[in-house]
Amino acid sequence: MRELPFDATDPRLAAAAWSRLVEPGDPAAGTLVAHLGPVEALDWLVGVVRRGEAAGARPWEQAVARWAPRLEHLDVRRELDVLARLGGHLLVPGDPGWPAALDDLGEARPFALWVRGRLAAGPDDGARRQVAVVGARAATTYGQHVAAELAAGMVEAGVAVVSGGAYGIDAAAHRGALGADGHTVAVLAGGVDRLYPAGNSALLEAVVAAGGVVAEVPPGCAPSRSRFLARNRLIAALGAATVVVEAAWRSGALSTAAHAATLARPVGAVPGPVTSMASAGCHRLLREQAAVCVTDAAEVLELVAPAGAHLPEPPAVQPGLLDGLDPRAARVLDALPARASAAVASVARTAGL
């Protein structure tokens, strides 16, 4: 095997290389890099492949066999050039802009993030709250309306919105945040040079301009089903809470909710009509997985804010005619005719006094 054409002793380049070498969420790669670091892990892999030790049935040999085909032509400088032309930047663990929330994933943490736009809304974003809003692609008008309203209400309260850029609920959440001039982040399953789905490319360009688009795979990588499922753990980790607006019984949005629960993040679910299959997954979360019922932005904010910080003001209550009266007086007043006079005996009979 030839030598790698880039400086493999550079931790940033090595981290970027691992994001190209392995599929997102690969447990063996996560363990290896977590224990050795990206540079030493890459050096170990190159040595194993050079010695021809990739074949076999043992778990590590199987892992090396998965990674070796991509090692032959690996040169992350090409992907970094594409990212630079797009005005993007690379983030690796330890960088000032790295989202600390992703560290909760442990060995499943991404090796690097390929970013267009800004993941953080401002310099004080270290303490800033973000909420993941997810749901069905085949969303109803009701679901899209609720998602947009939730997102708008959250960004007006200074909370950013994280979603996946897909059709349906994801797109409605991004639009709601953008419409309220708020910050929103889209986590993609493919490279940031391939805004997917294509029908949402204009929306995702708007997200880049006002917020950020991010992926754990480099430019040039196509979205796939397995990458969508792995991407869900990032959405769950980036959100201080996850809200499922609409989801069918086996919706992928339930995967995001499951990741959030594993990370000890609150999960909210929006109820829908009991006859709607589009809400069956939300009702399943409420019934089986202790999700919190949420119906507006204030209730979502309760999941992530200090207790009582976002409670709505109680409505003003007009005093009633019977307020302050003792029970006997209230019965007498209640017995008076609405539009006529009455004798005392009649009132006493009606009141039962």
Coordinates of C-alpha atoms in Angstrom, one line a residue:
M1 CA 0.0 0.0 0.0
R2 CA 1.2 3.5 -0.8
E3 CA 1.8 6.2 1.8
L4 CA -1.1 8.5 2.5
P5 CA -0.9 11.6 0.4
F6 CA -1.6 14.0 3.2
D7 CA 0.0 14.7 6.6
A8 CA -1.5 11.9 8.7
T9 CA 0.2 13.2 11.8
D10 CA -2.1 16.3 11.7
P11 CA -4.9 15.6 14.2
R12 CA -7.4 17.6 12.2
L13 CA -6.6 15.8 8.9
A14 CA -6.6 12.4 10.7
A15 CA -10.1 13.1 12.2
A16 CA -11.4 14.2 8.8
A17 CA -9.9 11.0 7.3
W18 CA -11.8 8.8 9.8
S19 CA -15.0 10.5 8.9
R20 CA -14.4 9.4 5.3
L21 CA -13.0 5.9 6.1
V22 CA -15.9 4.6 8.1
E23 CA -19.7 4.7 8.1
P24 CA -21.3 7.0 10.8
G25 CA -21.7 5.3 14.1
D26 CA -19.2 2.5 13.4
P27 CA -18.7 1.1 17.0
A28 CA -15.3 -0.4 16.3
A29 CA -13.9 2.8 14.8
G30 CA -15.4 4.8 17.7
T31 CA -13.7 2.6 20.2
L32 CA -10.3 2.7 18.4
V33 CA -10.2 6.4 17.9
A34 CA -11.5 7.1 21.5
H35 CA -8.6 5.1 23.0
L36 CA -5.8 5.9 20.6
G37 CA -6.7 9.2 19.1
P38 CA -7.3 9.8 15.4
V39 CA -3.6 10.0 14.5
E40 CA -2.4 6.9 16.3
A41 CA -5.5 5.0 15.2
L42 CA -4.9 5.9 11.5
D43 CA -1.3 4.9 11.8
W44 CA -2.3 1.5 13.3
L45 CA -4.8 0.9 10.4
V46 CA -2.3 1.8 7.8
G47 CA 0.2 -0.6 9.3
V48 CA -2.3 -3.4 9.6
V49 CA -3.4 -3.0 5.9
R50 CA 0.2 -2.8 4.7
R51 CA 1.1 -6.0 6.4
G52 CA -2.0 -7.7 4.8
E53 CA -3.7 -8.6 8.1
A54 CA -7.2 -7.4 7.1
A55 CA -8.6 -10.9 6.3
G56 CA -10.2 -13.2 8.9
A57 CA -13.2 -13.6 11.0
R58 CA -12.2 -12.0 14.3
P59 CA -14.1 -8.7 15.0
W60 CA -11.1 -6.4 14.5
E61 CA -10.1 -8.2 11.3
Q62 CA -13.7 -7.7 10.1
A63 CA -13.6 -4.0 10.9
V64 CA -10.3 -3.5 9.1
A65 CA -11.7 -5.4 6.1
R66 CA -14.6 -2.9 6.1
W67 CA -12.3 0.1 6.1
A68 CA -9.4 -1.0 3.9
P69 CA -11.1 -0.4 0.5
R70 CA -11.5 3.3 1.3
L71 CA -8.0 3.6 2.6
E72 CA -6.4 2.9 -0.8
H73 CA -7.5 6.2 -2.5
L74 CA -8.0 8.3 0.7
D75 CA -7.1 12.0 0.4
V76 CA -9.2 14.3 2.6
R77 CA -7.6 17.4 1.0
R78 CA -10.0 17.0 -1.9
E79 CA -13.0 17.1 0.4
L80 CA -11.6 20.0 2.4
D81 CA -11.1 21.9 -0.9
V82 CA -14.7 21.3 -1.8
L83 CA -15.8 22.5 1.6
A84 CA -13.6 25.7 1.3
R85 CA -15.2 26.5 -2.1
L86 CA -18.6 26.3 -0.4
G87 CA -17.5 28.7 2.3
G88 CA -17.7 25.9 4.9
H89 CA -15.3 24.8 7.7
L90 CA -14.3 21.7 9.5
L91 CA -14.9 21.2 13.3
V92 CA -13.2 18.5 15.3
P93 CA -13.5 17.7 19.0
G94 CA -11.6 20.3 21.1
D95 CA -12.2 23.2 18.6
P96 CA -13.8 26.3 20.2
G97 CA -16.9 25.9 18.1
W98 CA -17.3 22.2 18.7
P99 CA -20.8 21.4 20.2
A100 CA -20.1 20.0 23.6
A101 CA -23.5 18.3 23.6
L102 CA -22.1 15.8 21.1
D103 CA -19.6 14.5 23.7
D104 CA -22.5 12.9 25.5
L105 CA -22.5 10.3 22.7
G106 CA -19.2 8.8 24.1
E107 CA -17.5 6.5 21.6
A108 CA -20.4 7.2 19.1
R109 CA -19.4 10.8 18.9
P110 CA -18.6 11.9 15.3
F111 CA -14.9 12.2 14.4
A112 CA -15.5 15.6 12.7
L113 CA -18.3 17.9 11.5
W114 CA -18.4 19.4 8.0
V115 CA -20.2 22.7 8.4
R116 CA -21.7 25.3 6.2
G117 CA -22.9 28.4 8.0
R118 CA -22.9 28.6 11.8
L119 CA -23.8 25.9 14.3
A120 CA -23.8 28.5 17.1
A121 CA -26.1 31.5 17.0
G122 CA -23.7 33.7 18.9
P123 CA -20.5 33.8 20.9
D124 CA -22.4 32.9 24.1
D125 CA -23.8 29.8 22.5
G126 CA -22.1 27.5 25.0
A127 CA -25.0 27.9 27.3
R128 CA -27.6 28.4 24.6
R129 CA -30.5 26.0 24.4
Q130 CA -31.5 24.1 21.3
V131 CA -34.5 21.9 20.7
A132 CA -34.8 19.2 18.1
V133 CA -38.1 19.2 16.2
V134 CA -38.7 16.1 14.1
G135 CA -41.5 14.1 12.5
A136 CA -43.0 12.5 9.5
R137 CA -42.0 13.3 6.0
A138 CA -45.6 12.6 4.9
A139 CA -46.9 15.2 7.3
T140 CA -50.5 16.5 7.4
T141 CA -51.4 20.2 7.2
Y142 CA -52.1 20.0 10.9
G143 CA -48.6 18.7 11.7
Q144 CA -46.8 21.2 9.5
H145 CA -48.8 24.1 11.0
V146 CA -48.0 22.9 14.6
A147 CA -44.3 22.4 13.8
A148 CA -43.9 25.9 12.3
E149 CA -45.8 27.4 15.2
L150 CA -43.6 25.6 17.8
A151 CA -40.4 26.6 16.0
A152 CA -41.4 30.2 15.7
G153 CA -42.4 30.4 19.4
M154 CA -39.1 28.8 20.5
V155 CA -36.8 31.1 18.5
E156 CA -38.7 34.1 19.7
A157 CA -37.8 32.9 23.2
G158 CA -34.1 32.6 22.2
V159 CA -34.1 28.9 21.6
A160 CA -32.6 27.5 18.4
V161 CA -34.3 24.7 16.4
V162 CA -32.4 21.6 15.2
S163 CA -33.9 19.3 12.6
G164 CA -33.0 17.1 9.6
G165 CA -33.9 19.2 6.6
A166 CA -36.3 16.5 5.2
Y167 CA -39.8 17.1 3.7
G168 CA -42.8 17.4 6.0
I169 CA -42.2 18.2 9.7
D170 CA -38.5 19.0 9.4
A171 CA -39.0 21.5 6.6
A172 CA -41.9 23.1 8.5
A173 CA -39.8 23.5 11.6
H174 CA -37.0 25.1 9.6
R175 CA -39.4 27.5 7.9
G176 CA -41.0 28.4 11.2
A177 CA -37.7 29.3 12.7
L178 CA -36.5 31.3 9.6
G179 CA -39.9 33.1 9.4
A180 CA -39.3 34.3 13.0
D181 CA -35.7 35.4 12.2
G182 CA -34.3 32.7 14.4
H183 CA -31.4 30.3 14.3
T184 CA -31.9 26.8 13.0
V185 CA -29.5 23.9 12.2
A186 CA -30.1 21.1 9.6
V187 CA -28.2 17.9 10.2
L188 CA -27.8 16.1 6.9
A189 CA -27.3 12.4 6.2
G190 CA -25.1 13.1 3.1
G191 CA -22.4 15.6 2.4
V192 CA -23.1 19.4 2.8
D193 CA -22.4 19.8 -0.9
R194 CA -25.5 17.7 -1.7
L195 CA -28.4 19.5 -0.2
Y196 CA -30.9 16.7 0.2
P197 CA -33.7 16.3 -0.6
A198 CA -33.3 18.3 -3.8
G199 CA -36.8 19.8 -3.4
N200 CA -35.7 21.5 -0.2
S201 CA -32.4 22.9 -1.7
A202 CA -33.7 26.5 -1.6
L203 CA -34.9 26.0 2.0
L204 CA -31.5 24.5 3.0
E205 CA -29.6 27.4 1.3
A206 CA -31.7 29.7 3.5
V207 CA -30.7 27.7 6.5
V208 CA -27.1 28.0 5.5
A209 CA -27.5 31.8 5.3
A210 CA -29.3 32.2 8.6
G211 CA -28.1 29.2 10.6
G212 CA -26.1 26.2 9.7
V213 CA -26.1 22.9 7.8
V214 CA -23.9 20.1 9.1
A215 CA -22.9 16.6 8.3
E216 CA -20.5 14.0 9.8
V217 CA -19.6 12.7 6.4
P218 CA -17.5 14.7 4.0
P219 CA -18.6 16.3 0.8
G220 CA -19.3 13.9 -2.0
C221 CA -21.0 11.3 0.3
A222 CA -24.5 10.4 -0.7
P223 CA -27.4 10.0 1.8
S224 CA -28.4 6.4 2.5
R225 CA -30.9 4.7 4.8
S226 CA -28.2 3.7 7.3
R227 CA -26.8 7.2 7.3
F228 CA -30.2 8.7 8.0
L229 CA -30.6 6.4 11.0
A230 CA -27.1 7.2 12.3
R231 CA -27.7 10.9 11.7
N232 CA -30.7 10.8 14.2
R233 CA -28.3 10.4 17.1
L234 CA -26.7 13.7 16.3
I235 CA -30.0 15.5 16.1
A236 CA -31.0 14.0 19.5
A237 CA -27.6 14.9 21.0
L238 CA -27.7 18.5 19.7
G239 CA -31.1 19.2 21.2
A240 CA -31.6 19.8 24.9
A241 CA -34.9 18.1 24.2
T242 CA -36.6 16.4 21.3
V243 CA -40.1 17.0 20.2
V244 CA -41.9 14.7 17.8
V245 CA -44.7 16.5 16.1
E246 CA -46.1 13.8 13.9
A247 CA -44.9 10.2 13.4
A248 CA -46.4 7.0 12.1
W249 CA -46.2 3.8 14.1
R250 CA -42.7 2.9 12.7
S251 CA -41.5 6.4 11.8
G252 CA -37.8 7.2 11.8
A253 CA -38.6 10.1 14.1
L254 CA -39.1 7.5 16.8
S255 CA -35.4 6.6 16.4
T256 CA -34.5 10.2 17.2
A257 CA -36.7 10.1 20.3
A258 CA -35.1 6.8 21.4
H259 CA -31.6 8.3 21.1
A260 CA -32.8 11.4 23.1
A261 CA -34.2 9.1 25.9
T262 CA -30.9 7.2 26.0
L263 CA -29.0 10.4 26.4
A264 CA -31.4 11.4 29.3
R265 CA -32.8 14.3 27.2
P266 CA -36.5 15.1 27.6
V267 CA -38.9 13.9 24.9
G268 CA -42.1 15.7 24.0
A269 CA -44.8 14.5 21.7
V270 CA -47.6 16.4 20.1
P271 CA -51.0 14.6 20.2
G272 CA -53.2 14.3 17.1
P273 CA -56.5 12.8 16.2
V274 CA -56.8 9.3 17.4
T275 CA -58.0 8.3 13.9
S276 CA -54.8 9.7 12.3
M277 CA -52.1 7.2 11.4
A278 CA -49.7 10.2 11.1
S279 CA -50.0 10.7 14.9
A280 CA -49.9 7.0 15.9
G281 CA -46.2 7.2 16.7
C282 CA -46.7 10.2 18.9
H283 CA -49.4 8.5 20.8
R284 CA -47.2 5.4 21.2
L285 CA -44.5 7.7 22.7
L286 CA -47.0 9.1 25.1
R287 CA -48.4 5.7 26.1
E288 CA -45.3 3.5 26.2
Q289 CA -42.2 5.7 26.6
A290 CA -43.1 8.4 29.0
A291 CA -43.0 11.3 26.6
V292 CA -44.4 14.6 27.7
C293 CA -47.5 15.9 25.9
V294 CA -46.8 19.3 24.4
T295 CA -49.2 21.5 22.5
D296 CA -47.4 24.9 22.2
A297 CA -44.0 26.5 22.4
A298 CA -44.4 27.4 26.1
E299 CA -44.8 23.7 27.0
V300 CA -41.8 22.8 24.9
L301 CA -39.7 25.5 26.6
E302 CA -40.7 24.0 30.0
L303 CA -38.7 20.9 29.0
V304 CA -35.4 22.8 28.7
A305 CA -35.7 25.9 30.9
P306 CA -35.4 26.3 34.6
A307 CA -38.7 25.4 36.3
G308 CA -41.3 28.2 35.7
A309 CA -39.0 30.3 33.5
H310 CA -41.4 30.0 30.5
L311 CA -44.7 29.5 32.1
P312 CA -47.4 31.7 30.5
E313 CA -49.1 34.4 32.5
P314 CA -52.3 33.2 34.0
P315 CA -55.4 34.6 32.2
A316 CA -57.1 37.5 33.9
V317 CA -60.3 36.2 35.7
Q318 CA -63.3 38.5 35.9
P319 CA -65.1 38.2 39.2
G320 CA -68.4 36.2 39.0
L321 CA -71.7 37.3 40.4
L322 CA -71.7 34.5 43.0
D323 CA -68.0 35.0 44.1
G324 CA -67.6 35.9 47.8
L325 CA -71.1 34.9 48.8
D326 CA -71.7 32.2 51.5
P327 CA -73.6 29.1 50.3
R328 CA -77.0 30.3 51.6
A329 CA -76.7 33.7 49.9
A330 CA -75.6 32.1 46.7
R331 CA -78.6 29.9 46.6
V332 CA -80.9 32.9 47.2
L333 CA -79.2 34.9 44.4
D334 CA -79.4 31.9 42.1
A335 CA -83.1 31.5 42.8
L336 CA -84.0 35.1 41.6
P337 CA -85.7 35.2 38.3
A338 CA -83.6 36.6 35.4
R339 CA -86.1 39.1 34.0
A340 CA -88.9 39.6 36.5
S341 CA -89.7 40.2 40.2
A342 CA -90.7 37.5 42.7
A343 CA -92.3 37.3 46.1
V344 CA -90.2 36.2 49.0
A345 CA -92.2 33.0 49.4
S346 CA -91.5 32.2 45.8
V347 CA -87.8 32.8 46.1
A348 CA -87.7 30.7 49.3
R349 CA -89.5 27.8 47.6
T350 CA -87.2 27.9 44.6
A351 CA -84.0 28.1 46.7
G352 CA -85.3 25.4 49.0
L353 CA -84.7 27.6 52.0

